[in-house]
Coordinates of C-alpha atoms and ligand atoms in Angstrom, one line a residue:
Chain A
M1 CA 21.0 22.7 -29.1
T2 CA 20.3 19.3 -30.5
K3 CA 18.0 17.3 -32.4
R4 CA 15.5 15.0 -30.8
T5 CA 12.7 12.4 -32.3
F6 CA 9.2 13.1 -30.4
N7 CA 6.6 10.7 -31.1
V8 CA 3.5 12.6 -30.2
W9 CA -0.1 11.1 -30.1
R10 CA -2.5 13.2 -32.9
G11 CA -5.7 12.9 -33.2
D12 CA -8.6 11.8 -31.2
G13 CA -9.1 8.4 -29.0
G14 CA -10.3 6.1 -31.4
A15 CA -8.6 7.0 -35.0
G16 CA -5.4 8.7 -33.4
A17 CA -1.9 7.5 -33.8
L18 CA 1.7 8.4 -32.8
A19 CA 3.4 11.1 -35.3
A20 CA 7.0 11.2 -35.3
Y21 CA 8.7 14.9 -35.3
E22 CA 12.4 15.7 -35.7
V23 CA 12.5 18.8 -33.2
E24 CA 15.0 21.2 -31.5
V25 CA 15.8 20.8 -28.0
N26 CA 18.0 23.5 -25.9
E27 CA 19.5 23.2 -22.5
G28 CA 17.4 23.3 -19.5
E29 CA 14.2 22.7 -21.3
V30 CA 11.2 20.4 -20.2
V31 CA 9.1 18.4 -22.5
L32 CA 6.3 21.1 -22.4
D33 CA 8.6 23.6 -24.1
V34 CA 9.5 21.2 -26.8
L35 CA 5.8 20.7 -27.2
H36 CA 5.3 24.5 -27.6
R37 CA 8.2 24.5 -30.1
L38 CA 6.2 21.8 -32.2
Q39 CA 3.2 24.2 -32.2
A40 CA 5.3 27.1 -33.1
T41 CA 7.1 25.4 -36.0
Q42 CA 5.5 22.1 -37.4
A43 CA 2.1 21.4 -35.9
P44 CA 0.4 24.4 -35.3
D45 CA -3.0 22.6 -34.4
L46 CA -1.3 20.3 -32.0
A47 CA -3.6 20.3 -28.6
V48 CA -2.1 20.6 -25.5
R49 CA -3.6 21.7 -21.8
W50 CA -1.0 23.6 -19.8
N51 CA -1.3 26.6 -17.3
C52 CA 1.4 27.6 -14.8
K53 CA 4.5 25.7 -16.3
A54 CA 5.4 25.6 -12.5
G55 CA 4.0 21.9 -11.5
K56 CA 1.2 23.7 -9.5
C57 CA -2.0 23.8 -11.7
G58 CA -2.2 20.2 -12.6
S59 CA -3.2 20.8 -16.2
C60 CA -0.2 19.4 -18.1
S61 CA -0.7 15.6 -17.3
M62 CA 0.4 13.1 -19.8
E63 CA 2.1 10.1 -20.6
I64 CA 5.9 10.4 -21.4
N65 CA 7.8 7.4 -22.3
G66 CA 5.2 5.4 -20.8
R67 CA 5.1 6.9 -17.5
P68 CA 2.5 9.5 -16.3
R69 CA 3.8 12.7 -15.5
L70 CA 3.4 16.7 -15.7
A71 CA 4.9 17.7 -18.9
C72 CA 6.1 21.0 -17.3
M73 CA 8.2 18.8 -14.7
A74 CA 9.9 16.6 -17.2
R75 CA 13.1 17.7 -17.7
M76 CA 14.8 16.9 -21.2
S77 CA 18.1 16.3 -19.4
T78 CA 16.6 13.1 -17.9
F79 CA 16.4 11.2 -21.1
A80 CA 19.4 9.5 -22.6
P81 CA 21.2 11.6 -25.4
D82 CA 19.7 9.7 -28.3
E83 CA 16.5 8.5 -26.6
A84 CA 13.1 9.3 -28.4
V85 CA 10.5 10.6 -26.4
T86 CA 7.1 9.4 -26.9
V87 CA 4.0 11.5 -25.6
T88 CA 0.6 10.2 -25.2
P89 CA -2.3 11.5 -23.4
M90 CA -3.5 9.7 -20.4
R91 CA -4.8 6.4 -21.1
T92 CA -7.9 6.3 -18.4
F93 CA -9.7 9.1 -19.8
P94 CA -11.1 9.7 -23.2
V95 CA -9.4 11.8 -25.4
I96 CA -10.9 15.2 -26.8
R97 CA -8.0 15.7 -29.1
D98 CA -4.0 15.1 -29.4
L99 CA -3.0 15.4 -25.8
V100 CA -6.0 16.8 -24.2
C101 CA -8.5 14.3 -22.1
D102 CA -11.8 14.8 -21.0
V103 CA -11.3 14.6 -17.2
S104 CA -15.2 14.6 -16.0
Y105 CA -15.1 11.3 -14.4
N106 CA -13.2 13.0 -11.6
Y107 CA -15.6 16.1 -11.2
Q108 CA -18.4 13.4 -11.1
K109 CA -16.5 11.3 -8.4
A110 CA -15.7 14.6 -6.2
R111 CA -19.6 15.6 -6.2
E112 CA -20.4 12.3 -4.8
I113 CA -18.7 12.7 -1.4
P114 CA -20.9 13.9 1.4
S115 CA -19.1 17.1 2.2
F116 CA -17.7 18.5 5.6
T117 CA -20.5 18.3 8.1
P118 CA -19.8 20.3 11.5
P119 CA -22.0 19.5 14.6
P120 CA -25.4 21.0 14.0
D121 CA -24.9 23.4 17.0
A122 CA -21.6 24.5 16.0
K123 CA -21.2 28.4 16.0
P124 CA -18.9 30.3 13.8
G125 CA -15.5 30.8 15.6
D126 CA -16.2 27.8 17.8
F127 CA -13.7 25.6 16.3
R128 CA -10.2 25.4 18.2
M129 CA -7.7 23.4 16.0
R130 CA -4.2 22.7 16.9
Q131 CA -1.3 22.0 14.3
A132 CA -1.6 18.3 15.6
D133 CA -5.5 18.0 14.5
V134 CA -4.8 19.1 10.9
Q135 CA -1.4 17.7 10.6
R136 CA -2.7 14.6 8.7
M137 CA -5.1 16.5 6.5
Q138 CA -2.7 18.9 5.7
E139 CA -0.5 16.6 3.8
F140 CA -3.7 15.8 1.4
R141 CA -4.4 19.5 0.8
K142 CA -1.2 19.6 -1.2
C143 CA -3.2 18.1 -4.3
I144 CA -3.0 20.0 -7.3
E145 CA -5.6 17.5 -8.9
C146 CA -3.5 16.7 -11.8
F147 CA -5.4 13.3 -11.7
L148 CA -2.0 11.5 -12.6
C149 CA -3.0 8.9 -9.7
Q150 CA -6.2 8.3 -11.1
N151 CA -5.0 7.9 -14.5
V152 CA -2.2 5.2 -13.3
C153 CA -4.7 3.3 -11.1
H154 CA -5.1 -0.1 -12.6
V155 CA -8.5 -0.5 -11.3
I156 CA -9.9 1.9 -13.9
R157 CA -7.1 2.2 -16.2
D158 CA -6.7 -1.8 -17.3
H159 CA -10.6 -2.2 -16.4
E160 CA -12.8 0.7 -17.8
E161 CA -15.8 -1.4 -16.6
N162 CA -14.7 -0.6 -13.0
K163 CA -15.2 3.2 -13.5
E164 CA -18.8 3.2 -11.9
S165 CA -17.9 1.4 -8.7
F166 CA -14.6 3.0 -8.0
S167 CA -13.7 6.6 -7.3
G168 CA -10.0 6.2 -7.7
P169 CA -7.4 7.2 -4.9
R170 CA -7.7 11.2 -5.3
F171 CA -11.4 10.8 -4.1
L172 CA -10.8 8.1 -1.7
M173 CA -7.9 10.4 -0.1
R174 CA -10.8 13.1 0.1
V175 CA -13.0 11.0 2.1
A176 CA -10.1 10.0 4.5
E177 CA -9.5 13.6 4.8
L178 CA -12.8 14.2 5.8
E179 CA -13.0 11.0 8.0
M180 CA -9.9 12.4 9.9
H181 CA -11.1 15.7 10.4
P182 CA -11.8 16.2 14.1
E183 CA -15.0 18.5 13.8
D184 CA -16.7 16.2 11.4
T185 CA -19.6 14.4 12.3
A186 CA -20.6 12.4 9.3
D187 CA -19.6 8.6 9.0
R188 CA -18.4 8.1 5.3
R189 CA -17.0 4.5 6.2
A190 CA -19.6 2.3 4.7
I191 CA -20.1 4.1 1.7
A192 CA -16.3 4.2 1.2
Q193 CA -16.4 0.5 0.8
D194 CA -19.6 0.2 -0.8
E195 CA -20.0 3.2 -3.1
F196 CA -16.7 4.6 -3.7
G197 CA -15.0 1.2 -4.0
L198 CA -12.3 1.2 -1.8
G199 CA -12.2 -2.5 -1.9
Y200 CA -11.2 -2.5 -5.4
C201 CA -7.7 -0.9 -4.1
N202 CA -4.9 -3.4 -3.7
I203 CA -2.8 -1.0 -2.2
T204 CA -0.3 -1.4 -4.9
K205 CA 1.1 2.2 -4.5
C206 CA 1.2 3.3 -8.0
C207 CA -0.9 6.3 -7.2
T208 CA 1.9 7.2 -4.7
E209 CA 4.5 6.6 -7.3
V210 CA 3.3 9.1 -9.6
C211 CA 1.9 11.7 -7.3
P212 CA 4.0 15.2 -8.1
E213 CA 3.4 16.4 -4.8
N214 CA 4.7 13.4 -3.0
I215 CA 1.7 12.7 -1.2
K216 CA 1.9 9.3 0.5
I217 CA -1.6 8.4 -0.8
T218 CA -1.3 4.8 -0.1
D219 CA 0.3 4.9 3.3
N220 CA -1.3 7.9 4.8
A221 CA -5.1 8.0 3.2
L222 CA -6.0 4.6 1.7
I223 CA -4.5 2.3 4.3
P224 CA -5.6 4.5 7.4
L225 CA -9.3 4.5 5.5
K226 CA -9.1 0.6 4.8
E227 CA -8.2 0.5 8.9
R228 CA -11.3 2.5 9.6
V229 CA -13.7 0.6 7.5
A230 CA -12.6 -2.6 9.2
D231 CA -13.5 -1.0 12.2
R232 CA -16.9 -0.3 11.1
K233 CA -17.6 -3.2 8.8
Y234 CA -15.2 -6.1 9.7
D235 CA -14.9 -6.2 13.5
P236 CA -16.9 -8.9 15.1
L237 CA -17.6 -6.6 18.2
V238 CA -19.0 -3.9 16.1
W239 CA -21.0 -6.3 14.2
L240 CA -22.6 -8.0 17.0
G241 CA -23.4 -4.6 18.4
S242 CA -25.1 -3.7 15.2
R243 CA -27.1 -7.1 15.5
I244 CA -28.4 -6.1 18.8
G245 CA -29.3 -2.7 18.3
L246 CA -26.2 -1.2 20.3
R247 CA -24.5 0.6 17.4
K248 CA -24.9 4.2 17.6
G249 CA -24.5 7.0 14.8
A250 CA -25.7 6.4 11.4
D251 CA -23.8 5.9 8.1
T252 CA -24.0 8.8 5.9
P253 CA -25.7 8.2 2.5
L254 CA -24.6 9.4 -0.7
P255 CA -25.7 13.3 -1.3
P256 CA -28.9 13.3 -3.3
N257 CA -29.1 13.7 -7.2
T258 CA -25.1 13.3 -7.7
R259 CA -25.1 10.1 -9.6
T260 CA -26.4 9.5 -13.1
T261 CA -27.1 6.0 -13.0
T262 CA -29.2 4.4 -10.2
A263 CA -27.4 1.1 -10.5
T264 CA -25.5 1.3 -7.2
P265 CA -24.9 -2.3 -5.6
E266 CA -27.1 -1.2 -2.5
Q267 CA -30.3 -0.4 -4.7
Chain B
M1 CA -34.6 20.9 -7.1
T2 CA -31.6 21.9 -8.9
S3 CA -29.4 19.0 -10.1
T4 CA -25.9 18.9 -8.8
L5 CA -25.0 16.6 -11.4
P6 CA -21.6 17.7 -13.5
P7 CA -21.5 17.6 -17.1
P8 CA -21.3 13.9 -18.0
E9 CA -18.3 12.8 -20.0
R10 CA -18.6 13.8 -23.8
A11 CA -20.3 11.3 -25.7
G12 CA -18.6 9.6 -28.6
L13 CA -15.1 10.1 -27.2
A14 CA -12.7 7.4 -26.6
R15 CA -9.7 6.7 -24.8
A16 CA -6.3 6.6 -26.9
R17 CA -6.2 3.2 -28.3
I18 CA -2.6 2.0 -27.9
S19 CA -2.0 -1.6 -28.4
A20 CA 1.5 -1.8 -26.3
R21 CA 1.2 -3.1 -23.1
T22 CA 3.2 -0.5 -22.0
L23 CA 5.6 2.4 -23.6
R24 CA 7.8 2.4 -20.5
T25 CA 11.5 2.0 -21.5
D26 CA 12.8 1.7 -18.3
R27 CA 13.5 -1.9 -16.5
W28 CA 9.8 -2.2 -14.8
W29 CA 10.2 -5.9 -14.7
V30 CA 13.3 -6.0 -12.5
A31 CA 11.6 -5.4 -9.0
P32 CA 8.6 -7.9 -9.8
L33 CA 11.1 -10.5 -10.6
L34 CA 13.7 -9.8 -7.7
T35 CA 10.4 -10.0 -5.4
T36 CA 9.3 -13.2 -6.6
L37 CA 12.8 -14.8 -6.3
G38 CA 12.9 -13.5 -2.8
L39 CA 9.7 -14.5 -1.5
T40 CA 9.9 -18.2 -3.5
A41 CA 13.3 -18.7 -1.7
F42 CA 12.1 -17.8 1.8
L43 CA 9.1 -19.9 1.5
V44 CA 11.0 -23.0 0.2
Y45 CA 13.8 -22.6 3.0
G46 CA 11.1 -22.3 5.6
L47 CA 9.0 -25.1 4.5
V48 CA 12.2 -27.5 4.4
R49 CA 13.2 -26.1 8.0
A50 CA 9.7 -26.6 9.3
L51 CA 9.4 -30.0 8.1
Q52 CA 12.7 -31.0 9.2
Q53 CA 12.3 -31.7 12.8
D54 CA 15.5 -31.5 13.8
H55 CA 18.7 -29.0 14.5
Y56 CA 16.3 -26.5 16.1
W57 CA 17.6 -26.5 19.6
A58 CA 21.4 -26.1 20.5
A59 CA 21.5 -27.5 23.9
D60 CA 24.7 -26.3 25.3
H61 CA 23.9 -22.6 24.7
G62 CA 20.1 -22.5 25.0
Y63 CA 19.6 -21.6 21.3
L64 CA 15.9 -22.2 20.0
T65 CA 15.3 -21.3 16.4
P66 CA 12.3 -18.8 15.9
F67 CA 10.9 -21.5 13.3
Y68 CA 10.6 -23.8 16.1
S69 CA 9.0 -21.6 19.0
P70 CA 7.2 -22.6 20.8
C71 CA 8.1 -26.0 20.6
I72 CA 5.0 -28.0 21.5
A73 CA 5.2 -31.5 20.1
A74 CA 5.4 -34.4 22.3
Q75 CA 9.2 -35.0 20.3
C76 CA 10.7 -31.7 21.3
A77 CA 13.9 -31.7 23.7
P78 CA 12.3 -31.2 26.9
E79 CA 14.5 -27.9 27.6
A80 CA 13.6 -26.3 24.3
A81 CA 10.0 -26.8 25.0
H82 CA 9.6 -23.6 27.3
F83 CA 5.8 -23.5 27.2
G84 CA 5.1 -27.2 27.6
R85 CA 4.4 -30.0 25.4
L86 CA 1.4 -31.6 23.9
P87 CA 0.9 -35.3 25.0
F88 CA 1.0 -36.7 21.8
E89 CA 3.6 -37.1 19.0
F90 CA 3.4 -34.8 15.6
P91 CA 3.3 -36.4 12.5
W92 CA 6.0 -35.6 9.8
W93 CA 4.0 -33.1 7.9
L94 CA 3.0 -30.9 11.3
P95 CA 5.8 -28.5 12.1
Y96 CA 6.8 -28.5 16.0
A97 CA 5.5 -24.8 16.2
A98 CA 2.2 -25.6 14.7
I99 CA 0.6 -23.0 17.1
S100 CA 2.5 -20.2 15.9
L101 CA 3.7 -20.5 12.3
P102 CA 0.3 -20.7 10.4
F103 CA -0.4 -17.4 12.2
L104 CA 2.6 -15.7 11.3
L105 CA 2.1 -16.9 7.9
L106 CA -1.2 -15.2 7.9
F107 CA 0.3 -12.2 9.7
R108 CA 2.8 -11.8 6.6
F109 CA 0.2 -13.0 3.9
T110 CA -2.1 -10.1 4.9
C111 CA 0.5 -7.5 5.8
Y112 CA 0.0 -4.4 3.7
Y113 CA 3.6 -4.3 2.4
Y114 CA 3.6 -8.2 1.4
R115 CA 0.2 -7.7 -0.5
K116 CA 1.5 -5.1 -2.4
A117 CA 4.3 -7.2 -3.4
Y118 CA 2.7 -10.4 -4.3
Y119 CA 0.1 -8.6 -5.8
R120 CA 2.7 -6.9 -8.2
S121 CA 5.1 -9.7 -8.7
I122 CA 3.1 -12.8 -8.6
W123 CA -0.7 -12.1 -9.2
Q124 CA 0.7 -9.4 -12.0
A125 CA -2.4 -6.7 -10.8
P126 CA -0.5 -4.5 -11.9
T127 CA 3.3 -5.9 -12.6
A128 CA 4.1 -2.5 -12.5
C129 CA 3.0 1.1 -12.7
A130 CA 1.5 1.8 -16.1
V131 CA 2.0 -1.6 -17.5
R132 CA -1.4 -3.3 -18.4
E133 CA -2.4 -6.2 -16.4
P134 CA -3.3 -9.6 -17.9
H135 CA -6.3 -10.2 -16.3
K136 CA -10.0 -9.7 -17.8
R137 CA -11.7 -8.8 -15.0
Y138 CA -10.6 -7.2 -11.6
T139 CA -12.2 -6.7 -8.4
G140 CA -9.5 -6.5 -6.0
E141 CA -10.2 -6.9 -2.1
S142 CA -13.9 -5.9 -2.4
R143 CA -15.2 -9.5 -2.3
F144 CA -14.6 -13.1 -1.1
P145 CA -12.1 -14.4 -0.6
M146 CA -9.9 -11.1 -0.7
I147 CA -12.1 -9.3 1.5
G148 CA -10.6 -11.3 4.4
Q149 CA -7.4 -9.2 4.1
N150 CA -9.5 -6.9 6.2
L151 CA -8.5 -9.4 9.2
H152 CA -5.0 -8.5 9.4
R153 CA -5.2 -6.5 12.5
Y154 CA -6.5 -9.8 14.5
F155 CA -3.2 -11.5 13.0
F156 CA -1.3 -8.4 14.3
Y157 CA -2.7 -9.0 17.8
I158 CA -1.3 -12.6 17.6
A159 CA 1.9 -11.6 16.3
L160 CA 2.4 -9.2 19.4
V161 CA 2.2 -12.5 21.4
I162 CA 4.6 -14.5 19.3
S163 CA 7.1 -11.8 19.5
V164 CA 7.1 -12.0 23.3
V165 CA 7.6 -15.6 23.1
N166 CA 10.4 -15.2 20.7
T167 CA 11.9 -12.3 23.1
Y168 CA 11.4 -14.9 26.1
D169 CA 13.2 -17.4 24.1
A170 CA 16.4 -15.0 23.5
V171 CA 16.5 -13.9 26.9
L172 CA 16.3 -17.4 28.4
A173 CA 19.5 -18.3 25.8
L174 CA 21.3 -15.8 27.8
F175 CA 21.5 -18.1 30.7
H176 CA 23.3 -20.8 29.2
G177 CA 27.0 -20.1 29.6
E178 CA 29.7 -22.4 29.6
Q179 CA 30.1 -22.5 33.3
G180 CA 26.4 -22.2 33.8
G181 CA 24.8 -18.9 34.7
F182 CA 25.0 -16.0 32.4
G183 CA 26.9 -16.1 29.2
I184 CA 27.2 -14.5 26.0
G185 CA 28.1 -15.9 22.7
L186 CA 27.6 -15.1 19.1
G187 CA 24.5 -17.0 19.0
N188 CA 22.9 -14.6 21.6
L189 CA 23.8 -11.6 19.5
V190 CA 22.3 -13.4 16.6
L191 CA 18.9 -14.5 18.5
L192 CA 18.6 -10.7 20.3
G193 CA 19.2 -8.9 16.8
N194 CA 16.5 -11.1 15.3
V195 CA 14.1 -10.2 18.0
V196 CA 14.8 -6.6 18.0
L197 CA 14.2 -6.6 14.2
L198 CA 11.0 -8.7 14.5
W199 CA 9.8 -5.8 17.1
C200 CA 10.5 -3.3 14.5
Y201 CA 8.6 -5.1 11.7
T202 CA 5.5 -6.1 13.9
L203 CA 5.4 -2.6 15.5
S204 CA 5.8 -0.7 12.2
C205 CA 2.6 -2.7 10.9
H206 CA -0.1 -0.3 9.7
S207 CA -2.8 -2.0 11.8
C208 CA -0.5 -1.3 14.8
R209 CA -0.2 2.4 13.7
H210 CA -4.1 2.5 13.5
V211 CA -5.2 1.0 16.7
F212 CA -2.5 3.0 18.8
G213 CA -3.2 6.2 17.5
G214 CA -4.6 6.5 13.7
R215 CA -8.2 5.8 15.0
V216 CA -8.7 8.8 17.0
N217 CA -9.7 12.1 15.0
S218 CA -8.6 14.9 17.3
F219 CA -4.7 14.3 18.1
G220 CA -4.9 17.9 20.0
R221 CA -7.2 16.2 22.6
S222 CA -5.2 12.8 22.9
P223 CA -1.7 13.9 23.2
V224 CA -0.6 10.4 24.5
R225 CA -2.3 8.7 21.3
Y226 CA -0.3 11.6 19.2
W227 CA 2.8 10.8 20.5
L228 CA 2.4 6.9 20.3
W229 CA 1.3 7.4 16.5
T230 CA 4.1 9.6 15.9
Q231 CA 6.7 7.1 16.8
I232 CA 5.0 4.1 15.2
T233 CA 4.7 6.5 12.2
R234 CA 8.6 6.9 12.2
L235 CA 8.7 2.8 12.0
N236 CA 6.0 2.7 9.8
T237 CA 7.6 4.5 6.9
R238 CA 10.3 1.9 6.9
H239 CA 7.8 -1.2 6.9
M240 CA 8.9 -2.6 3.6
T241 CA 12.5 -2.4 4.7
F242 CA 11.7 -4.3 7.8
A243 CA 9.7 -6.8 6.2
W244 CA 12.6 -8.0 3.9
I245 CA 15.3 -7.6 6.6
T246 CA 13.3 -9.9 9.0
L247 CA 13.0 -12.3 6.3
A248 CA 16.7 -12.2 6.0
T249 CA 17.5 -12.3 9.8
L250 CA 14.7 -15.3 10.4
V251 CA 16.8 -17.3 7.8
I252 CA 20.2 -16.4 9.3
T253 CA 19.1 -16.9 12.7
D254 CA 17.6 -20.3 11.9
L255 CA 20.7 -21.3 9.9
Y256 CA 23.0 -20.3 12.7
V257 CA 21.1 -22.4 15.1
A258 CA 20.8 -25.3 12.8
L259 CA 24.7 -25.1 12.0
V260 CA 25.4 -24.9 16.0
A261 CA 22.6 -27.7 17.0
S262 CA 24.1 -30.1 14.3
G263 CA 27.8 -29.6 15.3
T264 CA 28.7 -28.0 12.1
V265 CA 30.1 -24.9 13.8
S266 CA 31.2 -24.0 17.4
D267 CA 29.6 -20.9 19.0
P268 CA 32.2 -18.4 19.4
R269 CA 31.8 -17.3 23.2
I270 CA 32.5 -13.6 24.0
F271 CA 31.8 -13.8 27.8
N272 CA 31.5 -17.2 29.6
Ligands
SF4_1 S1 -2.8 1.9 -4.2 FE1 -5.1 1.7 -4.7 S2 -5.5 3.6 -5.5 FE2 -3.6 3.7 -5.7 S3 -2.9 2.9 -7.6 FE3 -2.8 1.3 -6.3 S4 -4.9 0.2 -6.5 FE4 -5.1 2.5 -7.2
SF4_2 S1 -2.9 13.1 -5.1 FE1 -1.1 13.7 -6.3 S2 -1.3 12.5 -8.2 FE2 -3.6 12.7 -7.3 S3 -4.5 14.4 -8.4 FE3 -3.6 15.0 -6.4 S4 -1.4 15.8 -7.0 FE4 -2.0 14.6 -8.8
FES3 S1 1.5 23.7 -16.4 FE1 0.7 23.7 -14.4 S2 1.3 21.7 -13.6 FE2 2.4 21.6 -15.8
FES4 S1 2.2 -6.4 9.4 FE1 2.8 -5.2 7.5 S2 1.0 -3.9 7.7 FE2 0.7 -5.3 9.2

């Protein structure tokens, strides 16, 4: 057993501040264990969101020594022996209290994506999918919705005003997943750029760096989606085809009633 | 109609107001610093060599540096101009390989890896993850001029052609033995190694991965595309490595040719 200094964010977003605690740490513990000990001993009203303690529910996202991580997966043994541990809530989302954020932004962005659209005449049991067909999308399904990638992305982290026009890596990855689906008929490439803000991403890969599921978000979802958007929007031949009316297949619009504001760039 | 709107963010809540630029305690500034130094060193070397207009062709062994390929100025040594020469002399500020260098530069400038590298290290958006960037406003690649990054695939097509030209140069150099005919010297190995790595870099490109396979939706119905995509993906995961290795091999190759061409070192022969 050793003692360790923990600096924990207390209070709400506006008026909160870091509070220092000396707390006991035992071998094999993770940061979440220590936060629970704080709750049990010195700070009974400390708010922490958690669920599985196994890195699978995505609830315990926070920032530990400045790095966005899952508290239940952050081993105490990875810190230097006398290093103080600073724990703050995710910076991109509003704080409800202490380490708990309001992540509604993400649910809002999820609803804006046009859902899976099979061919209209497809009957139940019609699809025959091979491993090769699902391979790419399978990786994206590992997502545990911890929103660490959304939190670290500088597009909204450092520029709150971009929240309206940018859906963030997790949901652009969802768009990529649907776009790669062999049985999906909707074309989300135009709205990916115009409504979900794919162009804001400058592929600097912080989302990939923090993803606890090790999903290669940038390489396997965002860049392939950028290439697909380039097919649709920045290919001179396609552009010419659309001018002279050769292009078949219409862009899929945003689902109705999913945006609070109507101030989208296109309207 | 029922609303599909989710509950809005609770009113009155604010983000954690933390004034520190970052609370990271590791040395996050090392990688961007090394990147800046590496890119600057390459650009300075490349600029000096491209404008030198000398020591680009080792006549005895037929080594042509990639920085002068294809050599198209009227001043080019006739044997070095594998694809003919233009009828006029180039002024001092125009590289002899003026038809390939600008496109190679644009190819690398719009490369997804180099974009990451210079956005982070030079443009500082963001310098490192979870480190606040210094810019007031940010629109990324969503408008002019950065929207032009979407043209990367066209530079990729041009780079494919230039890779063929470089390969041709390296193969031709094999037929400059001491006694005429086939021969191998250290320079040949350098040229060939450089060409192989250039192919690795070019074929590992994300646009390449897209056009040869990534663009199809059903891999089950296109097995050939699927196979191509799988192979390119294997290279693609090492794209960053190839991006740096080829910067180094380009400099090494060019330097070697310059040293041999200027008579500073003599080329060790392995066969003939
Ligand atoms: S790669 Fe794009 S989406 Fe991911 S963190 Fe960087 S800017 Fe954001
Ligand atoms: S993609 Fe990764 S980082 Fe983003 S929400 Fe899913 S699991 Fe978390
Ligand atoms: S508690 Fe479930 S991921 Fe950490
Ligand atoms: S060359 Fe790097 S992505 Fe195309």
